[in-house]
Coordinates of C-alpha atoms in Angstrom, one line a residue:
M1 CA 352.3 25.2 200.9
A2 CA 349.0 25.4 199.6
M3 CA 347.3 28.8 199.0
R4 CA 345.1 29.7 201.2
V5 CA 341.4 30.5 199.6
T6 CA 338.7 32.7 200.8
N7 CA 335.2 32.7 200.3
H8 CA 336.0 36.2 198.8
I9 CA 338.5 34.6 196.2
I10 CA 335.6 32.1 195.4
M11 CA 332.8 34.5 195.2
N12 CA 335.5 36.9 192.5
N13 CA 336.1 33.8 190.7
A14 CA 332.1 32.8 190.5
N15 CA 331.5 36.4 188.9
T16 CA 334.0 36.0 186.3
N17 CA 333.1 32.5 185.0
I18 CA 329.5 33.8 185.3
N19 CA 330.3 36.6 183.4
A20 CA 332.4 34.8 180.7
T21 CA 329.1 32.5 180.4
K22 CA 327.4 35.5 179.6
V23 CA 330.1 36.9 177.0
M24 CA 329.5 33.4 175.0
V25 CA 325.9 33.5 175.3
D26 CA 326.1 36.8 173.6
K27 CA 328.6 36.3 171.0
R28 CA 326.4 33.0 170.1
N29 CA 323.0 34.9 170.3
T30 CA 324.8 37.3 168.4
Q31 CA 325.6 35.0 165.7
M32 CA 322.2 33.1 165.5
T33 CA 320.8 36.4 164.5
T34 CA 323.2 37.5 162.0
Q35 CA 324.2 33.6 161.1
K36 CA 327.7 35.6 160.5
K37 CA 331.2 34.5 162.1
I38 CA 332.4 37.8 163.8
N39 CA 331.0 41.4 164.0
R40 CA 334.1 43.4 164.1
P41 CA 337.2 42.6 162.5
S42 CA 339.2 42.5 166.0
E43 CA 337.0 39.4 166.6
D44 CA 339.0 37.2 163.9
P45 CA 341.3 39.4 162.0
V46 CA 342.0 36.4 159.5
V47 CA 338.4 36.1 158.7
A48 CA 337.8 39.5 158.3
V49 CA 340.8 40.3 155.7
R50 CA 339.9 37.1 153.4
G51 CA 336.1 38.5 153.6
L52 CA 337.4 41.7 152.3
R53 CA 339.3 40.2 149.5
L54 CA 336.4 38.1 149.0
Q55 CA 334.1 40.8 148.7
T56 CA 336.2 43.3 146.4
S57 CA 336.6 40.5 144.2
L58 CA 332.3 39.9 144.2
N59 CA 332.2 43.2 143.8
K60 CA 334.0 43.4 140.2
V61 CA 332.8 40.1 139.3
N62 CA 329.1 41.4 140.1
Q63 CA 330.0 44.6 138.1
Y64 CA 330.9 42.5 134.7
Y65 CA 328.3 40.2 135.2
E66 CA 325.7 42.3 136.2
K67 CA 326.0 45.3 134.3
N68 CA 328.6 45.5 131.5
I69 CA 328.2 42.3 130.0
P70 CA 324.2 43.1 130.0
D71 CA 324.4 46.5 128.6
A72 CA 327.0 45.1 125.9
E73 CA 324.4 42.3 125.1
K74 CA 321.9 45.1 124.9
W75 CA 324.5 47.1 122.3
M76 CA 324.6 43.9 119.9
D77 CA 321.0 42.7 120.3
V78 CA 320.2 46.7 118.8
T79 CA 323.0 46.2 115.9
S80 CA 321.8 42.8 115.1
S81 CA 318.4 43.4 114.7
A82 CA 319.7 46.6 112.4
L83 CA 321.8 43.8 110.5
S84 CA 319.3 41.7 110.1
N85 CA 316.6 44.8 108.7
M86 CA 319.2 45.4 106.2
E87 CA 319.3 42.2 105.2
A88 CA 316.2 41.7 104.4
M89 CA 316.2 45.0 102.5
M90 CA 319.0 43.6 100.6
K91 CA 316.3 40.5 99.7
D92 CA 313.6 43.5 99.1
M93 CA 316.4 45.5 96.7
R94 CA 317.2 42.1 95.1
T95 CA 314.0 41.3 94.1
L96 CA 313.5 44.8 93.0
A97 CA 316.2 44.6 90.8
V98 CA 315.3 41.6 89.4
Q99 CA 311.7 43.2 88.3
G100 CA 313.5 46.1 86.9
A101 CA 315.9 44.1 84.6
Q102 CA 313.0 41.8 83.3
G103 CA 312.7 44.1 80.4
T104 CA 308.8 43.5 80.3
L105 CA 307.2 46.1 82.7
T106 CA 303.9 47.6 82.7
E107 CA 302.8 50.9 83.3
S108 CA 301.9 49.2 86.9
D109 CA 304.8 47.6 86.9
R110 CA 306.9 50.5 87.1
N111 CA 304.8 52.6 89.4
T112 CA 304.5 49.6 91.9
I113 CA 308.8 49.7 91.6
L114 CA 308.6 53.0 92.3
S115 CA 306.7 52.8 95.3
Q116 CA 308.7 50.3 96.8
L117 CA 312.1 52.3 96.1
K118 CA 311.2 54.8 98.0
T119 CA 309.7 53.3 100.9
L120 CA 312.9 51.3 100.4
Q121 CA 315.1 54.5 100.5
Q122 CA 313.0 55.9 104.0
Q123 CA 314.2 52.6 105.7
I124 CA 317.4 52.4 104.9
Y125 CA 318.0 56.0 106.2
H126 CA 316.3 54.8 109.6
E127 CA 318.1 51.6 110.0
A128 CA 321.6 53.8 109.5
N129 CA 320.6 55.7 112.4
A130 CA 319.6 52.8 114.8
D131 CA 320.1 53.4 118.6
Y132 CA 320.0 52.2 121.7
A133 CA 319.1 54.1 124.8
G134 CA 319.9 57.5 122.5
R135 CA 323.1 56.5 121.6
T136 CA 323.7 56.1 117.6
V137 CA 325.4 52.4 117.0
F138 CA 327.1 52.9 114.1
T139 CA 329.2 56.0 114.7
G140 CA 331.8 55.2 116.2
F141 CA 332.6 56.6 120.0
R142 CA 330.7 59.7 118.8
T143 CA 327.4 58.0 120.1
D144 CA 325.7 61.2 120.7
K145 CA 326.0 62.1 116.8
D146 CA 323.9 61.0 114.3
L147 CA 325.3 59.0 111.2
I148 CA 322.7 60.6 108.9
F149 CA 321.9 64.5 108.6
Q150 CA 318.3 64.8 110.2
E151 CA 317.6 68.0 108.4
D152 CA 318.3 70.1 105.1
E153 CA 321.8 71.9 106.0
T154 CA 322.0 74.0 103.3
D155 CA 325.1 76.0 105.0
T156 CA 327.3 73.3 106.3
A157 CA 330.1 72.8 104.5
Y158 CA 333.0 70.2 103.9
R159 CA 336.7 69.7 102.5
I160 CA 336.6 66.1 101.4
K161 CA 339.2 63.6 100.5
Q162 CA 337.8 60.6 99.2
K163 CA 339.9 57.9 97.6
M164 CA 338.7 55.6 95.2
S165 CA 339.8 52.1 92.8
G166 CA 339.6 51.9 89.2
S167 CA 337.8 47.9 90.1
D168 CA 334.8 50.3 91.4
L169 CA 334.4 51.4 88.1
V170 CA 330.7 50.8 86.0
E171 CA 329.5 50.7 82.8
S172 CA 326.6 53.5 82.5
R173 CA 324.9 55.0 80.0
F174 CA 324.4 58.9 79.3
Y175 CA 321.8 60.6 76.6
S176 CA 321.4 63.9 74.9
G177 CA 318.3 64.6 73.8
E178 CA 314.8 64.7 75.2
V179 CA 311.3 64.5 73.6
T180 CA 308.9 67.3 74.8
V181 CA 305.4 66.3 73.8
P182 CA 304.3 69.4 71.4
K183 CA 300.9 71.1 72.6
T184 CA 299.8 72.9 69.6
A185 CA 299.5 72.7 66.0
D186 CA 302.4 75.2 65.2
S187 CA 304.7 73.0 67.6
I188 CA 303.5 70.0 66.5
A189 CA 304.7 71.4 62.4
A190 CA 308.0 72.2 63.6
T191 CA 309.6 68.7 63.4
D192 CA 313.1 70.6 62.7
T193 CA 313.0 70.8 66.5
I194 CA 312.4 66.7 67.3
P195 CA 315.8 65.9 69.2
D196 CA 317.6 63.1 68.1
V197 CA 317.8 60.7 71.3
K198 CA 321.7 59.5 71.4
E199 CA 323.5 57.3 73.8
S200 CA 327.1 57.3 75.2
T201 CA 328.6 54.5 77.1
Y202 CA 331.6 55.1 79.5
D203 CA 332.6 53.9 82.8
R204 CA 332.4 55.9 85.5
L205 CA 332.9 56.3 89.4
R206 CA 330.2 58.5 91.5
F207 CA 331.0 61.1 94.2
P208 CA 328.7 60.0 97.4
Y209 CA 326.7 63.2 97.3
D210 CA 325.3 65.5 94.2
D211 CA 326.0 69.2 93.6
I212 CA 330.1 69.2 94.5
E213 CA 331.8 72.6 94.2
N214 CA 335.1 73.1 93.9
L215 CA 337.2 70.1 92.8
N216 CA 340.7 71.3 94.3
G217 CA 342.9 68.3 93.1
I218 CA 343.0 64.6 91.8
S219 CA 345.7 62.2 91.6
L220 CA 346.0 58.6 90.0
E221 CA 348.3 56.1 91.5
N222 CA 349.6 53.5 89.5
P223 CA 352.5 51.7 88.0
T224 CA 353.6 54.8 86.3
R225 CA 352.5 56.8 88.9
V226 CA 350.4 59.5 86.8
S227 CA 349.5 62.7 88.6
V228 CA 346.9 65.3 87.3
Y229 CA 346.9 67.6 89.6
K230 CA 347.2 70.8 87.7
L231 CA 350.8 72.4 88.7
D232 CA 351.8 76.4 88.7
T233 CA 355.3 77.2 87.3
N234 CA 356.8 76.3 90.9
G235 CA 355.4 72.9 90.9
E236 CA 352.4 74.1 93.3
K237 CA 348.9 72.3 93.3
I238 CA 346.3 74.4 92.3
P239 CA 342.8 73.6 91.7
V240 CA 341.6 72.4 88.2
K241 CA 340.1 74.4 85.8
E242 CA 336.4 74.2 85.1
N243 CA 334.5 73.8 81.8
G244 CA 338.0 73.1 79.7
K245 CA 341.3 71.3 79.5
L246 CA 344.2 71.9 82.0
T247 CA 346.2 74.7 80.4
D248 CA 349.7 73.0 81.6
P249 CA 351.1 69.4 81.2
V250 CA 350.4 67.0 83.3
R251 CA 353.6 66.7 85.5
Y252 CA 354.7 63.6 86.5
E253 CA 357.0 61.7 89.2
T254 CA 360.7 61.6 88.0
E255 CA 363.4 59.7 88.2
E256 CA 367.4 61.3 87.3
I257 CA 369.3 59.0 84.3
T258 CA 373.0 60.4 83.9
I259 CA 374.3 60.4 79.9
G260 CA 375.7 57.3 79.5
T261 CA 373.7 54.0 78.7
V262 CA 370.2 53.7 78.4
F263 CA 368.2 50.1 77.6
V264 CA 366.1 50.3 74.6
P265 CA 364.0 46.8 73.0
D266 CA 365.9 45.1 70.1
P267 CA 363.4 45.4 67.4
T268 CA 363.7 42.0 66.3
D269 CA 363.0 41.0 69.6
P270 CA 360.8 42.5 72.1
N271 CA 361.6 40.4 74.7
N272 CA 365.3 41.2 74.5
T273 CA 367.0 44.6 74.9
T274 CA 370.0 46.2 73.3
S275 CA 372.2 49.1 74.9
A276 CA 372.4 52.2 73.5
E277 CA 374.7 55.3 74.1
V278 CA 373.0 58.5 74.6
T279 CA 375.2 60.5 72.1
E280 CA 375.3 63.8 71.0
D281 CA 373.4 63.0 67.6
I282 CA 370.4 62.3 70.4
E283 CA 371.0 65.6 71.5
N284 CA 371.3 67.2 68.1
A285 CA 367.5 65.4 67.5
L286 CA 365.8 67.2 70.1
T287 CA 363.4 69.8 69.5
K288 CA 363.8 71.8 73.1
K289 CA 366.2 71.9 75.7
T290 CA 364.8 72.6 79.6
T291 CA 365.7 72.0 82.9
S292 CA 361.7 71.8 84.0
V293 CA 360.3 69.1 81.6
T294 CA 359.1 65.6 82.8
Y295 CA 358.5 62.3 81.1
Q296 CA 356.1 59.5 80.7
K297 CA 356.9 55.6 80.5
Y298 CA 356.1 54.4 77.3
S299 CA 355.4 50.2 77.0
L300 CA 356.7 48.6 74.1
T301 CA 354.2 45.7 73.1
T302 CA 355.0 43.0 69.6
N303 CA 352.8 45.5 68.1
N304 CA 354.4 48.7 68.9
P305 CA 356.9 50.2 66.4
I306 CA 360.6 50.6 67.8
Q307 CA 361.3 54.5 68.3
K308 CA 364.4 55.4 66.9
N309 CA 364.2 58.8 68.9
P310 CA 363.3 58.6 72.4
N311 CA 362.7 62.2 72.4
L312 CA 364.7 62.4 75.1
K313 CA 365.1 66.2 76.5
I314 CA 368.5 67.6 78.4
A315 CA 367.7 68.6 81.8
D316 CA 371.3 70.6 82.6
D317 CA 373.5 71.8 79.8
D318 CA 376.5 71.0 81.8
D319 CA 378.6 67.9 79.8
E320 CA 380.0 66.3 83.0
T321 CA 376.9 66.0 84.8
K322 CA 373.9 65.8 82.3
K323 CA 371.1 64.2 83.0
Y324 CA 367.8 63.0 81.2
I325 CA 364.6 63.3 83.5
L326 CA 362.4 60.2 83.1
A327 CA 358.9 59.4 84.6
E328 CA 359.2 56.8 87.0
A329 CA 358.2 53.4 86.2
G330 CA 357.3 52.3 89.5
T331 CA 359.4 48.7 89.4
G332 CA 360.4 49.9 86.1
T333 CA 361.7 47.6 83.6
E334 CA 364.6 47.5 80.7
E335 CA 362.1 46.7 78.1
S336 CA 360.6 50.3 77.9
I337 CA 361.2 53.6 76.0
Y338 CA 360.6 56.9 77.3
T339 CA 358.9 59.7 75.6
A340 CA 357.8 63.2 76.6
A341 CA 354.3 63.4 77.9
G342 CA 351.8 64.4 75.2
S343 CA 354.3 63.0 72.2
T344 CA 352.3 61.2 69.6
T345 CA 354.8 58.4 70.5
G346 CA 353.6 57.7 74.0
R347 CA 350.8 57.9 76.1
P348 CA 348.8 61.2 75.6
D349 CA 347.8 63.6 79.2
T350 CA 345.2 63.0 81.0
N351 CA 342.8 66.2 80.6
V352 CA 340.1 66.6 83.3
Y353 CA 337.1 68.7 82.4
V354 CA 334.7 69.9 84.9
F355 CA 331.3 71.0 84.5
D356 CA 327.9 72.3 86.2
N357 CA 325.6 70.0 84.5
E358 CA 325.4 67.5 81.9
D359 CA 323.8 70.1 78.8
D360 CA 327.2 72.4 79.9
W361 CA 329.4 68.4 78.9
L362 CA 326.9 67.8 75.9
A363 CA 327.3 71.8 74.4
W364 CA 331.1 71.5 75.1
S365 CA 331.1 68.0 73.7
M366 CA 329.5 69.0 70.5
G367 CA 332.8 71.4 69.9
Q368 CA 335.0 68.1 70.2
T369 CA 336.5 65.7 67.1
Q370 CA 334.4 62.6 68.0
K371 CA 335.8 59.8 66.5
D372 CA 333.5 56.7 66.2
E373 CA 334.3 53.0 67.1
K374 CA 336.4 52.7 63.8
G375 CA 338.3 55.7 64.3
N376 CA 336.3 57.7 62.1
D377 CA 335.5 61.7 62.5
V378 CA 331.8 61.8 63.5
N379 CA 329.4 64.1 61.6
P380 CA 328.3 66.8 63.4
D381 CA 324.7 66.1 63.1
N382 CA 325.1 62.6 65.3
M383 CA 327.7 64.0 68.2
K384 CA 326.8 63.0 71.7
K385 CA 328.1 63.7 75.1
Y386 CA 331.9 62.9 74.7
V387 CA 334.9 62.1 76.8
G388 CA 338.4 61.7 75.0
D389 CA 339.9 58.1 75.2
Y390 CA 342.6 59.2 78.4
D391 CA 340.6 62.1 79.5
M392 CA 338.1 62.5 82.2
V393 CA 334.8 64.4 82.6
I394 CA 333.3 65.0 86.0
I395 CA 329.3 66.3 86.3
K396 CA 329.3 68.6 89.4
D397 CA 325.8 68.2 90.1
T398 CA 325.0 64.6 89.5
G399 CA 328.6 63.6 91.0
D400 CA 329.4 61.8 88.3
I401 CA 333.2 61.1 87.2
V402 CA 333.0 59.7 83.8
F403 CA 336.4 58.2 82.2
G404 CA 337.4 57.8 78.4
N405 CA 337.6 54.4 77.4
K406 CA 341.7 53.3 77.2
I407 CA 342.1 55.3 80.9
S408 CA 339.1 53.6 82.1
E409 CA 341.2 50.1 80.6
E410 CA 344.0 51.2 82.3
M411 CA 342.8 52.1 85.5
K412 CA 340.6 48.8 85.7
R413 CA 343.8 46.6 84.8
D414 CA 346.0 47.9 86.9
A415 CA 343.6 48.7 90.1
T416 CA 344.5 52.0 90.0
T417 CA 343.3 54.4 93.3
I418 CA 342.7 57.8 92.5
D419 CA 342.3 60.6 95.2
F420 CA 339.9 63.4 94.9
D421 CA 340.2 66.5 96.9
Y422 CA 336.2 68.4 96.9
D423 CA 334.4 70.9 98.3
K424 CA 330.9 70.4 99.0
T425 CA 328.3 72.7 100.7
G426 CA 324.8 71.8 101.4
F427 CA 323.2 68.7 102.3
N428 CA 320.1 67.2 102.2
K429 CA 318.1 65.1 104.7
G430 CA 319.4 61.4 105.1
E431 CA 322.4 62.1 103.3
L432 CA 325.6 60.3 105.1
R433 CA 328.0 62.5 107.1
P434 CA 330.9 62.6 105.6
E435 CA 333.3 62.0 108.6
Y436 CA 331.8 58.6 109.0
Y437 CA 333.3 57.6 105.4
Y438 CA 336.2 60.0 104.6
D439 CA 339.1 62.2 105.4
C440 CA 337.6 65.7 105.6
T441 CA 337.2 68.8 107.4
M442 CA 333.9 70.7 108.6
T443 CA 334.8 74.3 107.3
R444 CA 331.0 75.5 108.1
D445 CA 328.5 74.2 110.2
K446 CA 324.8 75.4 109.4
G447 CA 326.8 78.7 108.4
T448 CA 329.1 79.1 111.3
P449 CA 332.6 79.3 110.1
Q450 CA 334.6 75.7 111.7
E451 CA 338.0 73.9 111.0
I452 CA 337.2 70.5 112.1
Y453 CA 339.2 67.9 111.0
Y454 CA 338.2 64.5 111.0
Q455 CA 340.6 61.5 110.2
K456 CA 339.0 58.2 108.9
Y457 CA 342.5 56.9 107.4
N458 CA 345.7 56.2 109.1
E459 CA 348.6 57.5 107.2
D460 CA 349.5 53.9 106.0
G461 CA 345.8 53.8 103.9
S462 CA 344.2 51.3 106.4
T463 CA 340.9 52.4 108.1
R464 CA 341.1 53.9 111.7
Y465 CA 338.4 52.4 114.0
Y466 CA 337.4 54.1 116.8
D467 CA 335.9 50.7 119.0
I468 CA 333.7 51.1 122.3
N469 CA 335.4 48.8 124.3
Y470 CA 333.3 47.0 127.2
T471 CA 335.4 45.7 130.0
V472 CA 333.7 42.5 130.6
S473 CA 336.1 40.6 132.4
A474 CA 339.6 41.4 134.4
N475 CA 341.8 42.5 132.2
Q476 CA 339.9 41.8 129.0
E477 CA 338.0 44.8 127.0
L478 CA 335.3 43.4 123.9
P479 CA 334.3 45.8 121.4
V480 CA 330.8 46.0 120.8
N481 CA 330.3 48.3 118.0
L482 CA 330.0 48.2 114.4
E483 CA 330.7 51.5 111.9
A484 CA 328.7 52.3 109.1
S485 CA 331.7 51.7 106.9
D486 CA 331.7 48.4 108.0
V487 CA 328.4 47.7 106.9
F488 CA 327.1 49.9 104.3
D489 CA 328.0 53.4 102.4
A490 CA 326.5 55.6 100.0
S491 CA 326.9 53.3 97.2
I492 CA 323.3 51.4 98.4
I493 CA 321.7 54.7 98.7
Q494 CA 323.2 56.0 95.5
D495 CA 322.0 52.7 93.7
I496 CA 318.5 53.2 94.9
N497 CA 318.8 56.8 93.8
D498 CA 319.8 55.5 90.5
M499 CA 316.8 53.4 90.2
L500 CA 314.5 56.0 91.2
S501 CA 315.9 57.8 88.1
S502 CA 315.7 55.5 85.8
V503 CA 311.9 54.4 86.9
N504 CA 311.1 57.8 86.6
A505 CA 312.9 58.4 83.2
S506 CA 311.1 55.0 82.0
I507 CA 307.4 56.4 83.2
S508 CA 307.9 59.9 81.3
A509 CA 308.9 58.4 78.0
H510 CA 306.1 55.9 78.1
K511 CA 303.8 58.8 79.3
K512 CA 305.1 60.8 76.3
V513 CA 304.7 57.8 73.8
D514 CA 301.2 57.5 75.5
D515 CA 300.1 61.1 75.0
L516 CA 301.4 61.0 71.7
T517 CA 299.7 58.3 70.4
A518 CA 296.4 59.7 71.8
M519 CA 296.9 62.6 69.9
M520 CA 296.8 60.9 67.2
K521 CA 293.7 59.6 67.9
E522 CA 292.2 63.4 68.1
E523 CA 289.9 64.9 65.2
R524 CA 291.8 68.0 65.4
Y525 CA 295.0 65.9 64.4
A526 CA 293.4 63.9 61.8
D527 CA 294.6 65.8 59.0
E528 CA 297.8 64.1 56.7
D529 CA 300.0 66.5 57.3
S530 CA 299.5 66.4 61.4
Q531 CA 299.6 62.4 61.0
K532 CA 302.8 62.6 59.6
N533 CA 304.5 65.3 61.5
L534 CA 303.0 63.1 65.3
Q535 CA 304.4 60.0 63.7
K536 CA 307.7 61.6 63.7
W537 CA 307.3 63.0 67.4
L538 CA 305.8 59.4 68.6
D539 CA 309.0 57.5 66.6
A540 CA 311.4 59.9 68.7
A541 CA 309.4 59.1 72.0
K542 CA 310.0 55.5 70.9
K543 CA 312.9 55.8 70.7
E544 CA 313.9 57.9 74.2
A545 CA 311.2 54.7 75.8
T546 CA 313.3 52.3 74.3
Y547 CA 316.5 53.8 75.5
A548 CA 314.9 54.3 79.0
D549 CA 313.9 50.7 79.2
D550 CA 317.3 49.3 77.6
N551 CA 318.6 51.7 80.6
L552 CA 316.7 50.3 83.4
D553 CA 317.5 46.8 82.3
K554 CA 321.4 47.4 81.7
L555 CA 320.9 49.2 85.2
Y556 CA 318.9 47.2 87.5
T557 CA 321.0 44.4 86.1
T558 CA 324.2 45.9 87.5
V559 CA 322.4 47.0 90.8
L560 CA 321.7 43.2 91.3
G561 CA 325.4 42.4 91.0
N562 CA 325.7 45.3 93.4
C563 CA 323.2 43.6 95.8
D564 CA 325.4 40.4 96.1
T565 CA 328.4 43.0 97.1
Y566 CA 326.0 44.5 100.0
D567 CA 324.8 41.3 100.9
S568 CA 328.2 40.1 101.4
E569 CA 329.3 42.8 103.4
I570 CA 326.3 43.1 105.8
N571 CA 326.8 38.9 106.2
L572 CA 330.3 39.7 107.0
A573 CA 329.2 42.4 109.9
V574 CA 326.6 40.1 110.8
T575 CA 329.5 36.9 111.2
K576 CA 331.8 39.7 112.8
L577 CA 328.7 40.7 115.5
G578 CA 328.2 37.1 115.9
C579 CA 331.5 36.3 116.7
R580 CA 331.7 38.6 119.2
G581 CA 328.3 37.8 120.6
D582 CA 329.7 33.8 121.5
Q583 CA 332.6 35.8 122.8
L584 CA 330.5 37.9 125.2
K585 CA 328.7 34.2 126.1
M586 CA 331.9 32.5 127.1
V587 CA 332.4 35.3 128.9
N588 CA 329.3 35.9 130.6
D589 CA 329.1 31.9 131.4
R590 CA 332.9 32.0 132.7
M591 CA 331.6 35.2 134.9
S592 CA 328.7 33.4 136.1
E593 CA 330.3 30.5 137.5
Q594 CA 333.2 32.9 138.9
Q595 CA 330.2 34.5 140.7
E596 CA 329.0 31.4 142.1
T597 CA 332.7 30.4 143.2
I598 CA 333.4 33.6 145.3
Q599 CA 329.9 33.8 146.7
S600 CA 330.6 30.0 147.7
L601 CA 334.1 31.1 149.4
Q602 CA 332.6 33.9 150.9
S603 CA 330.1 32.1 152.5
S604 CA 332.1 29.6 153.9
N605 CA 334.5 32.5 155.4
D606 CA 331.9 34.2 156.6
D607 CA 328.7 32.6 157.3
L608 CA 327.8 30.0 159.9
D609 CA 325.1 27.0 159.7
L610 CA 322.2 28.2 161.5
S611 CA 322.1 24.6 163.0
D612 CA 325.2 24.5 164.5
I613 CA 325.1 28.3 165.6
I614 CA 321.6 27.0 168.0
I615 CA 323.5 24.0 169.4
K616 CA 326.7 25.8 170.3
Y617 CA 323.9 28.7 171.8
M618 CA 322.3 25.6 173.8
A619 CA 325.6 24.9 174.9
A620 CA 326.8 28.6 175.9
Y621 CA 323.6 29.1 177.4
T622 CA 323.7 25.9 179.3
A623 CA 327.2 26.9 180.6
Y624 CA 325.4 30.2 181.5
Q625 CA 322.7 28.4 183.4
S626 CA 325.1 26.1 185.3
S627 CA 327.5 28.8 186.6
L628 CA 324.6 31.0 188.2
Q629 CA 323.4 28.0 190.0
A630 CA 327.4 26.9 191.2
A631 CA 327.3 30.9 191.9
G632 CA 324.1 30.3 194.0
K633 CA 325.1 27.5 195.7
L634 CA 328.1 29.0 197.0
G635 CA 326.0 32.0 198.6
E636 CA 324.4 29.1 200.7
Q637 CA 327.5 28.2 202.5
T638 CA 327.6 29.3 206.4
L639 CA 330.1 29.1 209.3
L640 CA 328.4 25.5 210.1
N641 CA 329.4 23.8 207.1
Y642 CA 332.4 23.9 208.4
I643 CA 332.1 22.4 211.7

């Protein structure tokens, strides 16, 4: 049975169809305006969810590609520019070193070098403090701090712990006696006051600063593990006594040997060993019994005589537990005997002497028994600045650490490391801040008491780095900074200061020669006595000038070699930065591709082609018009149409 359809039903259906086509026209019109598939998530949840995911991914990629990577590139560009400038400065420094090492400098040459060195010094200070957008690039993550002191800070104080190596020892020359040009006839006649300029040559290390204060302790580490800290009776480390030798014997790291068999070299064949019992006879030969004496290893060579009495000292008087305390010899060999520290049969103690300045050192040296190269006593009139063969001299105002010839040979042979613990108060504008290079504690900041500890080295001795990591892609970070210690240290500045000092000394010495030469031509000094006396003064001044020129020549030759080291370090830093730059470029290219891919997927998911939208809109509009026309026809029907 068919359903009865009334006019009312027909009209309702027509209205519904008209509304549906009108909705479609509105939808197509909106799509044509926005060129988007949907206007709200409810229209197509699948498209909406996928669109949100793609937009999130695109936001991340945009952050990496448009912000993080460009910022990292700019940071590296600033660093690269600073390194390029440093490379150029090293070339300038090398050029000046070559000029200074020629040995044929004129007064104009010396003055030119002096002027150029001062300019170079200022440039290094500037490049060391390079910054990007107000952030210092060589100071690790402490980008709000300067690498160097921007002004004199006379009340700022640090306690610094610094490690040096015997491989860093350099030959240096120290001079005693300086000519002062006489100004009067009486002073010209006082030829007994003419100084005899003398030269001492020793190996040295340098503190990074002048005018150090308290030397709290020194420790050498080598195969015999010698410690030259001064110890009190309880074995506690105490500061080194200044202007004099340590009053207590040097203590050594120890190991215990029980009474019984010990090994000594065979006197007929030093490469073999023979055993000997530690007997009461040896004990009776001892000069002292104690429980606190320690010993030092003494290695035999074919040139050393066999020691019948190793001078072992008893550490415990209990017969059943008697032990001998011997110096720990690193890995040790049996081809050794042990002697008491300071014994004439073994290596002497290392004494540390600390002086305020070189004048105090010279005054002390004049009271020492000095030996010439042949081992003969030196005439007191010919004495000069002196260091004992196994001793060290520290000059506080210049920061020089001067080593005796024997201990210097040991340190260079064994690549001995040496640790210093010292205080420094007062820093000059342009000096490096200690925290970027050493373990240290700031004890006063511009006069205000502080206790800020800065750690530069890990417990295993490795350098602690403070990287600035940029997130340049998903789960990938890239360090963009280099630390100052990777590029340069105070040695560059110290070398320039030494070069400046040597040029000034040469200029001053030659001026004395010129002044005395001019005085000899003056009428008032034309008499025979004045001429003889002035000649003595002139000879002394020429000797001083010869020493000054020789020191300038040798120093600049040394600096020339140092420039190669500095240049290598800078080139290594440039290479390291370049590798990071290449890595960043690859990430940048990848992010560019990812951005393009995600944008393409997002467009495919969200967008409509305008031509397709127009076709669909016209189809919807045509359908709408057709529905209106059909509805209009329905309105024209009457009862007569059914008759």
